Coordinates of C-alpha atoms in Angstrom, one line a residue:
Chain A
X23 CA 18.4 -3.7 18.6
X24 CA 18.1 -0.3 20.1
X25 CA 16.1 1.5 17.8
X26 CA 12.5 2.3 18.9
X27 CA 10.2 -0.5 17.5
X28 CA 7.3 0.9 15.4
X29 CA 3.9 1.5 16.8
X30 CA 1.0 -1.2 16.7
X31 CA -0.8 0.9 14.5
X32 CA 1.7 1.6 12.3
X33 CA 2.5 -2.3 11.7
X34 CA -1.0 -2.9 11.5
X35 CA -2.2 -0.8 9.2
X36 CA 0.7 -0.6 6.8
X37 CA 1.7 -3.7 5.3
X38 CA 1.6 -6.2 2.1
X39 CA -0.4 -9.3 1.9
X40 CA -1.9 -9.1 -1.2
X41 CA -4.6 -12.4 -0.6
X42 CA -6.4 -9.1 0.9
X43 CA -5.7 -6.6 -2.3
X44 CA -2.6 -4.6 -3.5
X45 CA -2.7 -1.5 -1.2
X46 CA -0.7 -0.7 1.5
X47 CA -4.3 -0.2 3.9
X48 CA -6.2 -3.1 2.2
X49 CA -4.9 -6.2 4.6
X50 CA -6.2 -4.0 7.7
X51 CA -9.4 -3.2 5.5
X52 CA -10.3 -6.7 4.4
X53 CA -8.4 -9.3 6.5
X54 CA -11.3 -9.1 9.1
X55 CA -13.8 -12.0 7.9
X56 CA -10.3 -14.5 8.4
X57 CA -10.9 -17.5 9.9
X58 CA -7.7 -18.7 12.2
X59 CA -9.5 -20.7 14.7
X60 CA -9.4 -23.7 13.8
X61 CA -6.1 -23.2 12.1
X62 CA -3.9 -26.6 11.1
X63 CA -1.0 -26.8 9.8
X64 CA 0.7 -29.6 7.6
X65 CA 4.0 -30.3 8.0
X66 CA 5.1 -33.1 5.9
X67 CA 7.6 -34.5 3.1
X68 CA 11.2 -35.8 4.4
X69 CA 10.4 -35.9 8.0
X70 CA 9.3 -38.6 11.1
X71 CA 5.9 -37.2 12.4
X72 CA 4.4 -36.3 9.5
X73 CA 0.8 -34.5 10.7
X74 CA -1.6 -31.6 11.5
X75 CA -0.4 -29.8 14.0
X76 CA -2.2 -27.2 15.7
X77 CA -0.9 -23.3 16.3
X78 CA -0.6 -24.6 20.1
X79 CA 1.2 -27.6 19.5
X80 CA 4.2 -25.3 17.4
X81 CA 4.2 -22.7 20.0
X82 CA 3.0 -23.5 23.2
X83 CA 2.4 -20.7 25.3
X84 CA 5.8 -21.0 27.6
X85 CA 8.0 -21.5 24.4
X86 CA 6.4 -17.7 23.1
X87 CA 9.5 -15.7 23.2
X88 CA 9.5 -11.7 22.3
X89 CA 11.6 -10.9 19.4
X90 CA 12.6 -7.3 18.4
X91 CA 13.6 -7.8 14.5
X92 CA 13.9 -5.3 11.8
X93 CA 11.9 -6.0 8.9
X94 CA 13.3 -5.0 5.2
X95 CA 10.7 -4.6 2.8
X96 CA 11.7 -5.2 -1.0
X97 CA 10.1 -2.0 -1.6
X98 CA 13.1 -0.1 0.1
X99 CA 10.6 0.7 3.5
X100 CA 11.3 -0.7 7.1
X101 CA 9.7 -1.3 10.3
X102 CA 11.1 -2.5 13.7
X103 CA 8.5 -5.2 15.0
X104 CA 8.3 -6.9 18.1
X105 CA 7.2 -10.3 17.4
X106 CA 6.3 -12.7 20.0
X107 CA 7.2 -16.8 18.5
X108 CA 8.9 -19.6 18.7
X109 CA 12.4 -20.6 16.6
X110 CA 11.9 -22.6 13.6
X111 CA 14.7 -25.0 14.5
X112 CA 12.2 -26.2 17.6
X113 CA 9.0 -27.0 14.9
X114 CA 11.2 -28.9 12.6
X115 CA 13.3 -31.1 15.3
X116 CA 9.5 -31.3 17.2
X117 CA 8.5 -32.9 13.6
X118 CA 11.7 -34.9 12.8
X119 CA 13.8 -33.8 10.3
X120 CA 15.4 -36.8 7.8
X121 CA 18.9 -36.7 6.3
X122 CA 18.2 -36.4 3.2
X123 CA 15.8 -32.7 3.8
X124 CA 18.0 -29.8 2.3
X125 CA 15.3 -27.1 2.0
X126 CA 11.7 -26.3 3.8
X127 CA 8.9 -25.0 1.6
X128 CA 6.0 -23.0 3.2
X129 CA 2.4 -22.6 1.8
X130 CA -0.1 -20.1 2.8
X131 CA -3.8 -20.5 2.9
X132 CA -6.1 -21.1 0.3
X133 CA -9.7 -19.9 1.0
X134 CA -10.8 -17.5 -1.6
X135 CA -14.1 -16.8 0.0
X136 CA -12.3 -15.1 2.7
X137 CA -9.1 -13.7 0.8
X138 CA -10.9 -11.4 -1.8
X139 CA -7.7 -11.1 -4.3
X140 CA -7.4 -14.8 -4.6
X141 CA -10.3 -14.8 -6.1
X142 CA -9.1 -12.9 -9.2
X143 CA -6.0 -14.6 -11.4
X144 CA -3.8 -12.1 -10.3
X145 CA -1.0 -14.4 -8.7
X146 CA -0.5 -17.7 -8.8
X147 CA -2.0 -18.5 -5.3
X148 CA -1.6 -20.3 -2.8
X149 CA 1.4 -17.9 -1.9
X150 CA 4.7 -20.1 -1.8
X151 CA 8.0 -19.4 -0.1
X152 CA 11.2 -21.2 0.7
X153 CA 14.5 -21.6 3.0
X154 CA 17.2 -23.2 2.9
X155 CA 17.7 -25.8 5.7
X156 CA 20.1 -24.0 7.7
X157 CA 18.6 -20.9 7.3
X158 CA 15.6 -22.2 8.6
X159 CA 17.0 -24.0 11.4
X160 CA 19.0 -20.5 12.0
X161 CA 17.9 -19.4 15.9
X162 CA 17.2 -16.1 14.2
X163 CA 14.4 -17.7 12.0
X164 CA 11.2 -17.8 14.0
X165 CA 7.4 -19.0 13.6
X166 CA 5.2 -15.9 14.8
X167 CA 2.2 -16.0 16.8
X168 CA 2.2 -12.7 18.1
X169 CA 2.8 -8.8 18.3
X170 CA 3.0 -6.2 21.0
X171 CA 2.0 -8.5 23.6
X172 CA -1.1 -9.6 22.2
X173 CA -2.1 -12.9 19.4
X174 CA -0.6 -11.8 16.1
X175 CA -3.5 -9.5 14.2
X176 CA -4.9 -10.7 10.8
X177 CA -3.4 -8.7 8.3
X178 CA -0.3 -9.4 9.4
X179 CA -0.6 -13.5 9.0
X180 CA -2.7 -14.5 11.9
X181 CA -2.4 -16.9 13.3
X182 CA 1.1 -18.2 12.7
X183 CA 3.4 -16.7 10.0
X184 CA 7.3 -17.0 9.2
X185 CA 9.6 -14.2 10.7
X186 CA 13.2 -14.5 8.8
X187 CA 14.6 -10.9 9.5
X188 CA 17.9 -10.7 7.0
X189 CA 15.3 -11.6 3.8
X190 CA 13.2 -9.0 2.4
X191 CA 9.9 -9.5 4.0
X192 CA 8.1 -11.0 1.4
X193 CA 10.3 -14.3 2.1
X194 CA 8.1 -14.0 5.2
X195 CA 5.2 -16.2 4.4
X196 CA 1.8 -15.3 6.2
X197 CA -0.5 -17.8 7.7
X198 CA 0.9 -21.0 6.9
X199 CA -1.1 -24.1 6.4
X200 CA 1.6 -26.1 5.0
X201 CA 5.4 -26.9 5.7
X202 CA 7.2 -29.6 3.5
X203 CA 10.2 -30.7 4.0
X204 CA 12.2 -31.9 0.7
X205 CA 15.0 -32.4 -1.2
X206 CA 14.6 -30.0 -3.3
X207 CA 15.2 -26.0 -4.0
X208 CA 11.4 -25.5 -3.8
X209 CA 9.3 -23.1 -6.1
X210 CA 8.7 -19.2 -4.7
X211 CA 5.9 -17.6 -5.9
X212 CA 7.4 -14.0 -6.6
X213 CA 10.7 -15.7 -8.1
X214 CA 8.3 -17.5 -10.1
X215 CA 6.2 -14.6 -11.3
X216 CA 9.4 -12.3 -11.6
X217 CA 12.4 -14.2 -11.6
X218 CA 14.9 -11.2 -13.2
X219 CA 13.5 -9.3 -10.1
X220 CA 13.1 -11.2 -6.8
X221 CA 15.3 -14.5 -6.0
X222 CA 15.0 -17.4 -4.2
X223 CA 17.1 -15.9 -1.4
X224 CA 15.9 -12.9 -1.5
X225 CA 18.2 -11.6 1.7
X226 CA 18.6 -7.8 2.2
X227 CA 21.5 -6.4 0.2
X228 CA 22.0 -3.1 -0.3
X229 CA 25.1 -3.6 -3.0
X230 CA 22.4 -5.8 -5.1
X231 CA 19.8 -3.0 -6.3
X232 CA 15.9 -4.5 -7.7
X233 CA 16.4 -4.0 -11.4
X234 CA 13.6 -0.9 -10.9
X235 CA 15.0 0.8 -7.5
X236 CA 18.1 0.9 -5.4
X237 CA 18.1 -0.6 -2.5
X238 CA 21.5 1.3 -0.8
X239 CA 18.8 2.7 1.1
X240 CA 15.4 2.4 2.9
X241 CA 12.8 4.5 4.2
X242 CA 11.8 3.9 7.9
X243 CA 8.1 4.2 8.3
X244 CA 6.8 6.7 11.1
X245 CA 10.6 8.8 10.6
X246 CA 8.2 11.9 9.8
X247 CA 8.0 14.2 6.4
X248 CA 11.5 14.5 6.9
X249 CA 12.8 11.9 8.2
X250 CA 15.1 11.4 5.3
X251 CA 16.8 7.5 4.5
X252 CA 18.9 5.7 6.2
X253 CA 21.4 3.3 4.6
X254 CA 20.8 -0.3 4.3
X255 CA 23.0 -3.1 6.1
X256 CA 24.0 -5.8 4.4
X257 CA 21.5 -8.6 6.0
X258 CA 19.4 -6.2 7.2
X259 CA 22.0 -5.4 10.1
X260 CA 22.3 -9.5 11.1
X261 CA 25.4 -10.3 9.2
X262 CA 27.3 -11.3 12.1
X263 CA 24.7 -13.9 12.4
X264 CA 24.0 -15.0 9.6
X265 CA 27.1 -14.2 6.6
X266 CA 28.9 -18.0 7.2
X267 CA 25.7 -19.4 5.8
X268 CA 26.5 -17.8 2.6
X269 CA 30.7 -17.9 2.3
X270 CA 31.9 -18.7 -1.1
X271 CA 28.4 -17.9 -2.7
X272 CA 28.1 -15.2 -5.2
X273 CA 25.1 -13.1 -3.7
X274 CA 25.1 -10.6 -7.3
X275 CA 23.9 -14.2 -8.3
X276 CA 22.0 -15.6 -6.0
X277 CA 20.0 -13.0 -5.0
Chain B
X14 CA -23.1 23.8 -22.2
X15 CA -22.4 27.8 -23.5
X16 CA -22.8 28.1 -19.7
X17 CA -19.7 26.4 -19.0
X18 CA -18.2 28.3 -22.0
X19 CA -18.5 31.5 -20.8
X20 CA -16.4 30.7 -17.3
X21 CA -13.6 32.5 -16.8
X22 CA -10.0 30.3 -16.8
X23 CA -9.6 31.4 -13.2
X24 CA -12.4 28.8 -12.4
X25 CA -10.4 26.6 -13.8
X26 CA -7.0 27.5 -11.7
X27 CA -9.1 27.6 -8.5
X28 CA -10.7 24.2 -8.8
X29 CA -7.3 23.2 -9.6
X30 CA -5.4 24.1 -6.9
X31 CA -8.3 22.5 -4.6
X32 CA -6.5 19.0 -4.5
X33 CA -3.4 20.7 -3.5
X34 CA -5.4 22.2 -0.4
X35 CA -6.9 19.1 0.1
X36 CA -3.7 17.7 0.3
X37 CA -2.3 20.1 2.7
X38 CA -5.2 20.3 4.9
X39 CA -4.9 16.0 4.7
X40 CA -1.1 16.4 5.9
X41 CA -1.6 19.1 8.7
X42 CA -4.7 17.6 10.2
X43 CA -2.6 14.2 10.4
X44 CA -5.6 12.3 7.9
X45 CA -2.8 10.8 5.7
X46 CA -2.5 7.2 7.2
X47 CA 1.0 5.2 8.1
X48 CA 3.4 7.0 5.4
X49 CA 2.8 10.2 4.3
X50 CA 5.7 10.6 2.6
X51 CA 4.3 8.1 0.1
X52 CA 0.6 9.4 0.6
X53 CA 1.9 13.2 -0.4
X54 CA 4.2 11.8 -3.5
X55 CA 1.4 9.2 -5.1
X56 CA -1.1 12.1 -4.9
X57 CA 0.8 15.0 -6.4
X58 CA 1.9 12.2 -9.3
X59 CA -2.0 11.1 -10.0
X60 CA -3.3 14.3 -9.9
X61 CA -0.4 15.5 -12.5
X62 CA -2.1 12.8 -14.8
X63 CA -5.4 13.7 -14.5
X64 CA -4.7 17.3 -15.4
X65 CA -2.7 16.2 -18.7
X66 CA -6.0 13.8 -19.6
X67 CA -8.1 16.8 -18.7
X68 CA -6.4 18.9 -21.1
X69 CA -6.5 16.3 -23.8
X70 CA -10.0 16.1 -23.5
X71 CA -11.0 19.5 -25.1
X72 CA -10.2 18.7 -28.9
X73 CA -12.0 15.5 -28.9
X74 CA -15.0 17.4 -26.5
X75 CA -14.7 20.4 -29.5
X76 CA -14.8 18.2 -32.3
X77 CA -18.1 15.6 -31.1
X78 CA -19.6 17.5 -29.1
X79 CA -19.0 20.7 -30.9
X80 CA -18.7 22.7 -27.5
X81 CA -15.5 24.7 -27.2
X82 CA -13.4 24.6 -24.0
X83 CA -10.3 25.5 -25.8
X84 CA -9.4 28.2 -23.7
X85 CA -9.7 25.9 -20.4
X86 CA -6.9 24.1 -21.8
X87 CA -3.9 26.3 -21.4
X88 CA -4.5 26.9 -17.2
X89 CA -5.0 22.3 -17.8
X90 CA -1.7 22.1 -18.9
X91 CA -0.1 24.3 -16.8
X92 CA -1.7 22.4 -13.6
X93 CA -0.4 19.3 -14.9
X94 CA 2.8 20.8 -15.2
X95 CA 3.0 22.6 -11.7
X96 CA 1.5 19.1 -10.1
X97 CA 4.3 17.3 -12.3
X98 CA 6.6 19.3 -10.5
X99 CA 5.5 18.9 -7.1
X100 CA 5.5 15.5 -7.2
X101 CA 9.1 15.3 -8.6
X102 CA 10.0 18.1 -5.6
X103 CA 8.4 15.8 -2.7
X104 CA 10.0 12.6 -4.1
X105 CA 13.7 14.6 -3.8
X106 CA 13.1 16.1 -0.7
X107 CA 10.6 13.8 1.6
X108 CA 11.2 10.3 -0.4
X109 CA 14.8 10.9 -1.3
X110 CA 16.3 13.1 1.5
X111 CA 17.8 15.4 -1.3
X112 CA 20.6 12.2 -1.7
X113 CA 21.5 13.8 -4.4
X114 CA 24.4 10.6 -5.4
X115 CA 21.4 8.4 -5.1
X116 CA 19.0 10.5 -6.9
X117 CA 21.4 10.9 -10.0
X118 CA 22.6 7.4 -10.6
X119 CA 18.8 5.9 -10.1
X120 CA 17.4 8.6 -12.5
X121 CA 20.2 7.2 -15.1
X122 CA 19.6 3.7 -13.9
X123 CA 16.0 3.3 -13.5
X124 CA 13.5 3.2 -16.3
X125 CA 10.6 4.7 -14.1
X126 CA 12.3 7.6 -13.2
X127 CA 14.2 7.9 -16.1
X128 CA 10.9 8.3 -17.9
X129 CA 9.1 10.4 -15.0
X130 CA 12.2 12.8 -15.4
X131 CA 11.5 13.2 -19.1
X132 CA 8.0 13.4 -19.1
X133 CA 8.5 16.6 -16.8
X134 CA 10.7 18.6 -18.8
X135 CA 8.7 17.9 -21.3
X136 CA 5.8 19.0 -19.3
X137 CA 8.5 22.1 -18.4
X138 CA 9.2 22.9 -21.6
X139 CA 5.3 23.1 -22.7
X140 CA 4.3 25.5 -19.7
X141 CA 7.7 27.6 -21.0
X142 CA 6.5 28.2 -24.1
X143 CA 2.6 28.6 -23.4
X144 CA 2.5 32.2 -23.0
X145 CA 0.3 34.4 -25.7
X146 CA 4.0 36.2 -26.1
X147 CA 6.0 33.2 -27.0
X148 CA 2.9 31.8 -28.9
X149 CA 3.6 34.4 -31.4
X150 CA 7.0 34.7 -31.3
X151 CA 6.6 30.6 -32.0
X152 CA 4.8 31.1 -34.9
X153 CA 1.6 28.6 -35.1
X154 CA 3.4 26.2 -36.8
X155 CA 6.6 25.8 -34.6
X156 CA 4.1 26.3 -31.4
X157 CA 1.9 23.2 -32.6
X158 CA 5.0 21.1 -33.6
X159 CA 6.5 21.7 -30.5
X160 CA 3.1 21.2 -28.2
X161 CA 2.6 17.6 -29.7
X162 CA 5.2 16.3 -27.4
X163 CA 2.1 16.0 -25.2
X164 CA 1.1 12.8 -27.4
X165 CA 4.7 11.2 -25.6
X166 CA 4.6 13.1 -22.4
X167 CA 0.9 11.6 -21.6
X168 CA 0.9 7.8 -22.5
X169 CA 5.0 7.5 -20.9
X170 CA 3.5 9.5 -17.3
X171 CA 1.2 6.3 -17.0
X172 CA 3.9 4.3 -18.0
X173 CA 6.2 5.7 -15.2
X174 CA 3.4 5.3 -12.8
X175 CA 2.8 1.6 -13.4
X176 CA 6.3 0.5 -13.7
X177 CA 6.8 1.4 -9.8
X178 CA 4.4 -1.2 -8.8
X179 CA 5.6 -5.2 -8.1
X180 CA 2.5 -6.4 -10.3
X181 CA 0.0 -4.3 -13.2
X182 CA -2.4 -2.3 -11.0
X183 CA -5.8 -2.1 -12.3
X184 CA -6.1 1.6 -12.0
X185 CA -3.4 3.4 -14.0
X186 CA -3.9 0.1 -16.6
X187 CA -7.3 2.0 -16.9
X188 CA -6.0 5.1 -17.2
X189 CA -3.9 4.1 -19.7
X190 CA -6.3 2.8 -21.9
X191 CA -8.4 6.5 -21.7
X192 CA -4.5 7.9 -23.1
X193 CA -4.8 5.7 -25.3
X194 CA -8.3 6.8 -26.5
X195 CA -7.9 10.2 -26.3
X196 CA -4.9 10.2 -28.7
X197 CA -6.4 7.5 -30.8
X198 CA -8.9 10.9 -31.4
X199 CA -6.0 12.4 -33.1
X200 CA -5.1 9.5 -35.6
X201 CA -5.4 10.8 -39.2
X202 CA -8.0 7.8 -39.9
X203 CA -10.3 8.3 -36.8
X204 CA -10.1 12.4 -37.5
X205 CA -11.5 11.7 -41.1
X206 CA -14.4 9.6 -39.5
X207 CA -15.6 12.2 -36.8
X208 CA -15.4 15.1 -39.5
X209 CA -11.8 17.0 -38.2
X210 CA -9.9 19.1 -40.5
X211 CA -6.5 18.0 -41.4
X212 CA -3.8 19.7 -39.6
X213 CA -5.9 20.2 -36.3
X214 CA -5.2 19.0 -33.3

């Protein structure tokens, strides 16, 4: 990308994860008393090495790559985020994918003495998300560890999260304990919750408007009071990449 | 309480146009956080509501508490109004980018804004015809009939301002439920039990 990636404070301090309340500012406010060391994560279901796996076993320091993505939020707002991870393809073959595995569902931690909304019924926690396959095994798709250079801050889903940049972000599940292989379309939380509004693909689309707000166009955070809108790309600008995953599917549909 | 009475309305119009100073100083001296754009529009919009609830608090505060504000209500409204219109002006021009195609079809499209836009003209059309000179061209009656579009305009503002969220935030659920108080105050049964006169509102 050549655009100018959004400043550390900006991503930092600006952002959904609503284990730490509903407000933009509350992850950076609350997402301090986190535990991520020690941090395991399950991956099970259809594959060979079923386990606990460690943030250091997924990405060992000299697999970290830096990836420059733009992230999409549902909301119609965007950042450009340098992430520093691993692909997702590497996790799952490390792991051992069976045959019969057609989608990967993710869970994020449940600890409600650290994550004050989950201690309220607002959502149906633990936070669920879900790929396809070969959208997970996509080189795009990565596991993130880090941001700006440094380990990847707390509010933003220390200490490993999902990173799949043509999805609105929320497909991007924040510190993952879990990963299940399975043979099944697995269940989302917000397509759960909302289903009219938020799919199980969930991939950026700007012909496909949220039943409550357009998304032709976005907002990029830190453009300035006047920095205006810019349009949307179909797949947040990775359609090249990424389109043949979806030929012959009816995206109005699936969204 | 006679104390408060006996203020002139221009208290009232210079308290109200502190948020609005607040918010400006907020946006020069950079103290608006990540995205101002959104920080500028959210507070225009809140502060719009609390200026309607203000005003609807003076017949329930005159009939219980026998202390009458009424004439703080006028310069009420008309800050509700002018903050209504604000917020509508910074969500065309700093959210929207004046794209006016955009703008058009999602005002038609979207139940949020389709309500927010009605909500202000009838906020509009209130502050047009609040004058003493179009009160009596009005009449009383006509006047009255035509301010009770405030009963609609109040409870659907909230309503625009919660369907923007993902999920029910507690906050405008809360204000809500003080809408729906207030105008409870005005239901023929509950007017009867606190002692109003029929036909006042």
């Amino acid at each position: 990308a050549v655009e100018e990636p959004n400043s550390f404070e900006q991503i930092t301090n600006y952002n959904n994860f609503y284990e730490f309340g509903f407000g933009k500012t509350d992850p950076a406010d609350n997402a301090g008393q986190l535990t991520t060391n020690p941090w395991a994560v399950e991956i099970g279901g259809l594959v060979d090495r079923p386990g606990s796996y460690s943030v250091a076993d997924l990405a060992p320091e000299n697999a970290v790559e830096e990836r420059i993505y733009r992230l999409r939020c549902v909301e119609a707002w965007s950042m450009v985020i340098p992430w520093l991870g691993v692909p997702l393809a590497g996790v799952l073959q490390k792991a051992g994918v069976q045959p019969g595995a057609k989608f990967v569902a993710f869970e994020t931690l449940y600890r409600p003495e650290e994550m004050p909304e989950q201690r309220r019924n607002s959502m149906d926690w633990p936070y669920r998300e879900g790929l396809r396959l070969d959208e997970a095994m996509h080189p795009l798709t990565i596991l993130a560890i880090g941001l700006y250079g440094k380990p990847i801050p707390n509010q933003n889903g220390a200490p490993i999260r999902l990173v799949v940049p043509w999805k609105y972000g929320f497909k991007s599940i924040k510190s993952i304990v879990k990963i299940t292989l399975t043979d099944r379309q697995p269940v989302t939380t917000w397509q759960s919750m909302q289903p009219r509004e938020y799919g199980f693909y969930a991939n950026v689309n700007p012909t496909v408007d949220h039943p409550r707000w357009s998304q032709a166009t976005e907002r990029r955070i830190g453009a300035g009071l006047l920095g205006g809108r810019q349009e949307t790309l179909m797949f947040n600008g990775y359609g090249d990449q990424v389109a043949q995953l979806y030929a012959g599917m009816d995206l109005a549909r699936d969204y | 309480m006679d104390r408060i009475r006996r203020l002139p309305t221009g208290v009232v119009w210079a308290l109200g146009t502190l948020p609005l100073a607040l918010l400006v100083w907020d946006t020069l001296a950079g103290n608006l956080g990540i995205d101002p754009v959104r920080d500028i529009e959210h507070r225009l919009g809140r502060t719009a509501v609390y200026f309607l609830l203000a005003s609807l608090c003076i017949t329930p505060i005159l009939r219980m508490a026998r202390v009458n504000l009424v004439k703080f209500r006028r310069p009420l409204g008309l800050l509700a109004a002018s903050y209504a219109g604000l917020h509508m002006l910074s969500w065309a021009v700093l959210d929207m980018g004046l794209l006016w195609s955009q703008m058009l079809k999602d005002i038609a499209k979207r139940p949020y804004l389709t309500i927010g836009m009605g909500v202000l003209v009838i906020l509009l059309v209130l502050a047009a015809t609040s004058s003493n000179a179009v009160i009596r061209k009005l009449g009383p009656v006509r006047w009255r009939a035509i301010h009770r579009w405030v009963y609609l305009a109040a409870p659907m503002a909230v309503f625009h301002w919660l369907l923007a969220y993902k999920i029910w935030p507690g906050k405008p659920l809360m204000i809500l439920l003080a809408v729906a108080v207030l105008l409870a105050f005005r239901l023929p049964l509950l007017r009867r039990r606190v002692g109003l006169r029929a036909g006042s509102d």
